[in-house]
Coordinates of N, CA and C in Angstrom, one line a residue:
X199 N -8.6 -13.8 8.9 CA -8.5 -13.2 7.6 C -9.6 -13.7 6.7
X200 N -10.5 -12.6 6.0 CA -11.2 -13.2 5.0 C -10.5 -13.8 3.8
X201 N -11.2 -15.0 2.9 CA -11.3 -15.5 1.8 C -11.4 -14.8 1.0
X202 N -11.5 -14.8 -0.4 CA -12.1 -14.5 -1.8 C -12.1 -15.7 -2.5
X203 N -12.9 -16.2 -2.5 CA -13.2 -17.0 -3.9 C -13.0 -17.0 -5.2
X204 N -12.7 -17.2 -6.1 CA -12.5 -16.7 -6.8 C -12.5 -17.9 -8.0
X205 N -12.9 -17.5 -9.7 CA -12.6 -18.2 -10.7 C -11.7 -17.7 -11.5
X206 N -11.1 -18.4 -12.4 CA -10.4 -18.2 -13.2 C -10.2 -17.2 -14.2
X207 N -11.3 -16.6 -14.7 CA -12.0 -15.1 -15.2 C -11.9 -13.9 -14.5
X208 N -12.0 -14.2 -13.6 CA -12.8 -13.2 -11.9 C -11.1 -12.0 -12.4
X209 N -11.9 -11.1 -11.9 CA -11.0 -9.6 -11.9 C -11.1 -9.2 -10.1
X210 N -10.1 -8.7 -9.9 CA -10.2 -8.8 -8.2 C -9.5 -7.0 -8.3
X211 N -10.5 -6.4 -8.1 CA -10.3 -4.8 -8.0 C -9.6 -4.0 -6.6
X212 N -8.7 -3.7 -6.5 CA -8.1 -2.7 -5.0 C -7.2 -4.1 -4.2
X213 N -6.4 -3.2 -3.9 CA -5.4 -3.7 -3.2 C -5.9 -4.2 -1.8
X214 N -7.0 -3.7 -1.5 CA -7.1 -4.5 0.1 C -7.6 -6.3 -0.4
X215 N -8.6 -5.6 -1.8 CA -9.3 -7.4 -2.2 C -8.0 -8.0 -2.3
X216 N -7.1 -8.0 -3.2 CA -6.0 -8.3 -4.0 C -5.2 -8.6 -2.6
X217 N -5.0 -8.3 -1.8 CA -3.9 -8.5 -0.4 C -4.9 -10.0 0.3
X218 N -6.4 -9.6 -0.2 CA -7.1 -11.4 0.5 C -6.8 -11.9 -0.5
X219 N -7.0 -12.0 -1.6 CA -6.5 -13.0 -2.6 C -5.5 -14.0 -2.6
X220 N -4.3 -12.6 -1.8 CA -2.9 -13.5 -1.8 C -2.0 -13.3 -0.9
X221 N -3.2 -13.6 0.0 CA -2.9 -13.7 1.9 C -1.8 -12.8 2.2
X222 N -1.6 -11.4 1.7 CA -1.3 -10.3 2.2 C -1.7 -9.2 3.1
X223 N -1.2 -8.6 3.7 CA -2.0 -7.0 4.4 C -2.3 -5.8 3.5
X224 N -3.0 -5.2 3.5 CA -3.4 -4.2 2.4 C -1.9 -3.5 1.8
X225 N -1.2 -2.8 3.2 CA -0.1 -2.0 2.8 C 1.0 -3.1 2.0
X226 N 0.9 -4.0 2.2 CA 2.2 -5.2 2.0 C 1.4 -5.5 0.6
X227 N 0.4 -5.3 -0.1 CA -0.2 -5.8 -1.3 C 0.2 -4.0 -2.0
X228 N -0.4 -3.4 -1.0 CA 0.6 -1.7 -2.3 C 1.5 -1.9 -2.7
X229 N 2.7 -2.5 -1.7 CA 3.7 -1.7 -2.1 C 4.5 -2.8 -3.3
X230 N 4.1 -3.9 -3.0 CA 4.0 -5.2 -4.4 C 3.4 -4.3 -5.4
X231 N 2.2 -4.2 -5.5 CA 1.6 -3.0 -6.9 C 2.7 -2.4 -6.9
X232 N 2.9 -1.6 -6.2 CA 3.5 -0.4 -6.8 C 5.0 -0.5 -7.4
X233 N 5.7 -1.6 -6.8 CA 6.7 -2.0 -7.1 C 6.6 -3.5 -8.5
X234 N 5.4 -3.5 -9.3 CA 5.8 -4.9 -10.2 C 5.8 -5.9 -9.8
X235 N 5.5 -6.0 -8.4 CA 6.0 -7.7 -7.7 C 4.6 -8.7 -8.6
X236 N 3.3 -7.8 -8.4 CA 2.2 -9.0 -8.0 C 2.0 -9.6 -9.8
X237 N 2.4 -10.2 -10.0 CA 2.2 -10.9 -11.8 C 0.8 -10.9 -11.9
X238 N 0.4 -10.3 -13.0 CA -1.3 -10.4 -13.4 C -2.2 -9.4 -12.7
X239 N -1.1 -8.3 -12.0 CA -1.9 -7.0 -11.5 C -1.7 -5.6 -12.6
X240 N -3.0 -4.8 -12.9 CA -2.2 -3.7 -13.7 C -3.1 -2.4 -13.2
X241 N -3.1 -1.2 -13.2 CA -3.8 -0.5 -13.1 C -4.3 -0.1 -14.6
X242 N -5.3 0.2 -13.8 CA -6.8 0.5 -14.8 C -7.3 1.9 -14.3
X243 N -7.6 3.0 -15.0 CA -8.1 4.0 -14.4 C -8.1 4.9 -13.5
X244 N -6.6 4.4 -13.1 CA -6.2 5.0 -11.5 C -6.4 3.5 -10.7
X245 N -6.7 2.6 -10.9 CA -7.4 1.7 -9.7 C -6.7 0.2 -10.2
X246 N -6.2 -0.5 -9.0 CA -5.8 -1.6 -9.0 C -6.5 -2.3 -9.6
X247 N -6.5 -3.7 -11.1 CA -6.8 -4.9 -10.9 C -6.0 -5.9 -10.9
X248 N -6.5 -7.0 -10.7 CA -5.8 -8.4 -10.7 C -6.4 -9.2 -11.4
X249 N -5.9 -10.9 -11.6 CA -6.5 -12.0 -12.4 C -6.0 -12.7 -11.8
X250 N -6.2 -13.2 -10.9 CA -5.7 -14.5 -9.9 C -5.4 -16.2 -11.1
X251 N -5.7 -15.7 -12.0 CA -5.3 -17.1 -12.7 C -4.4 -16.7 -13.1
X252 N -3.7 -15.7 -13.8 CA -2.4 -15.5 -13.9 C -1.4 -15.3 -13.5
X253 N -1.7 -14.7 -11.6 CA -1.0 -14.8 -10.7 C -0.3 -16.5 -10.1
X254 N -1.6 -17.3 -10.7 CA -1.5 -18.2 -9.7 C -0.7 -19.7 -10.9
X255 N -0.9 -19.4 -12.1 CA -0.1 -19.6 -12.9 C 1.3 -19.1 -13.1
X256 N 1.8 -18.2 -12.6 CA 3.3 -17.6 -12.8 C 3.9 -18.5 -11.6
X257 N 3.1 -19.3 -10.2 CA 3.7 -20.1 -9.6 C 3.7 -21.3 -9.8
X258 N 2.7 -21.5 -10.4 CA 2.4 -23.1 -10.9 C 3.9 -23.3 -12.4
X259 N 4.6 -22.5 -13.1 CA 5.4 -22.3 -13.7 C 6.6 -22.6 -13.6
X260 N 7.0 -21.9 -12.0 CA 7.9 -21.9 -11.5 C 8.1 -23.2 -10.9
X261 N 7.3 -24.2 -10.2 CA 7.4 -25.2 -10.0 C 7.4 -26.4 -10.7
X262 N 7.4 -26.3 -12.5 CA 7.3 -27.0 -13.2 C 8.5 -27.7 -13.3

């Protein structure tokens, strides 16, 4: 599986990027979209984004 890199800023567009982001399969990252799961994903324009720092802070939260 590929990486994404990513900073704290970074916008991560479509569900296939967003499924590497968070070591998902593309269809297993839809249906999180489409269902509210992924925290810090919203659509824009028709089109999936994300913000991996705020995804990745709603876990760092949880483990607090």
């Amino acid at each position: 599986m590929t990486t994404v890199n990513t900073q704290p800023a970074d916008i991560v567009w479509g569900a296939r990027n967003i499924g590497i982001a968070i070591g998902r399969t593309e269809k297993a990252t839809f249906a999180m979209l489409e269902t509210g799961k992924v925290p810090g994903a919203r659509k824009i324009a028709g089109r999936w984004a994300f913000t991996p720092a705020v995804f990745f802070a709603k876990f760092s939260e949880a483990t607090a």
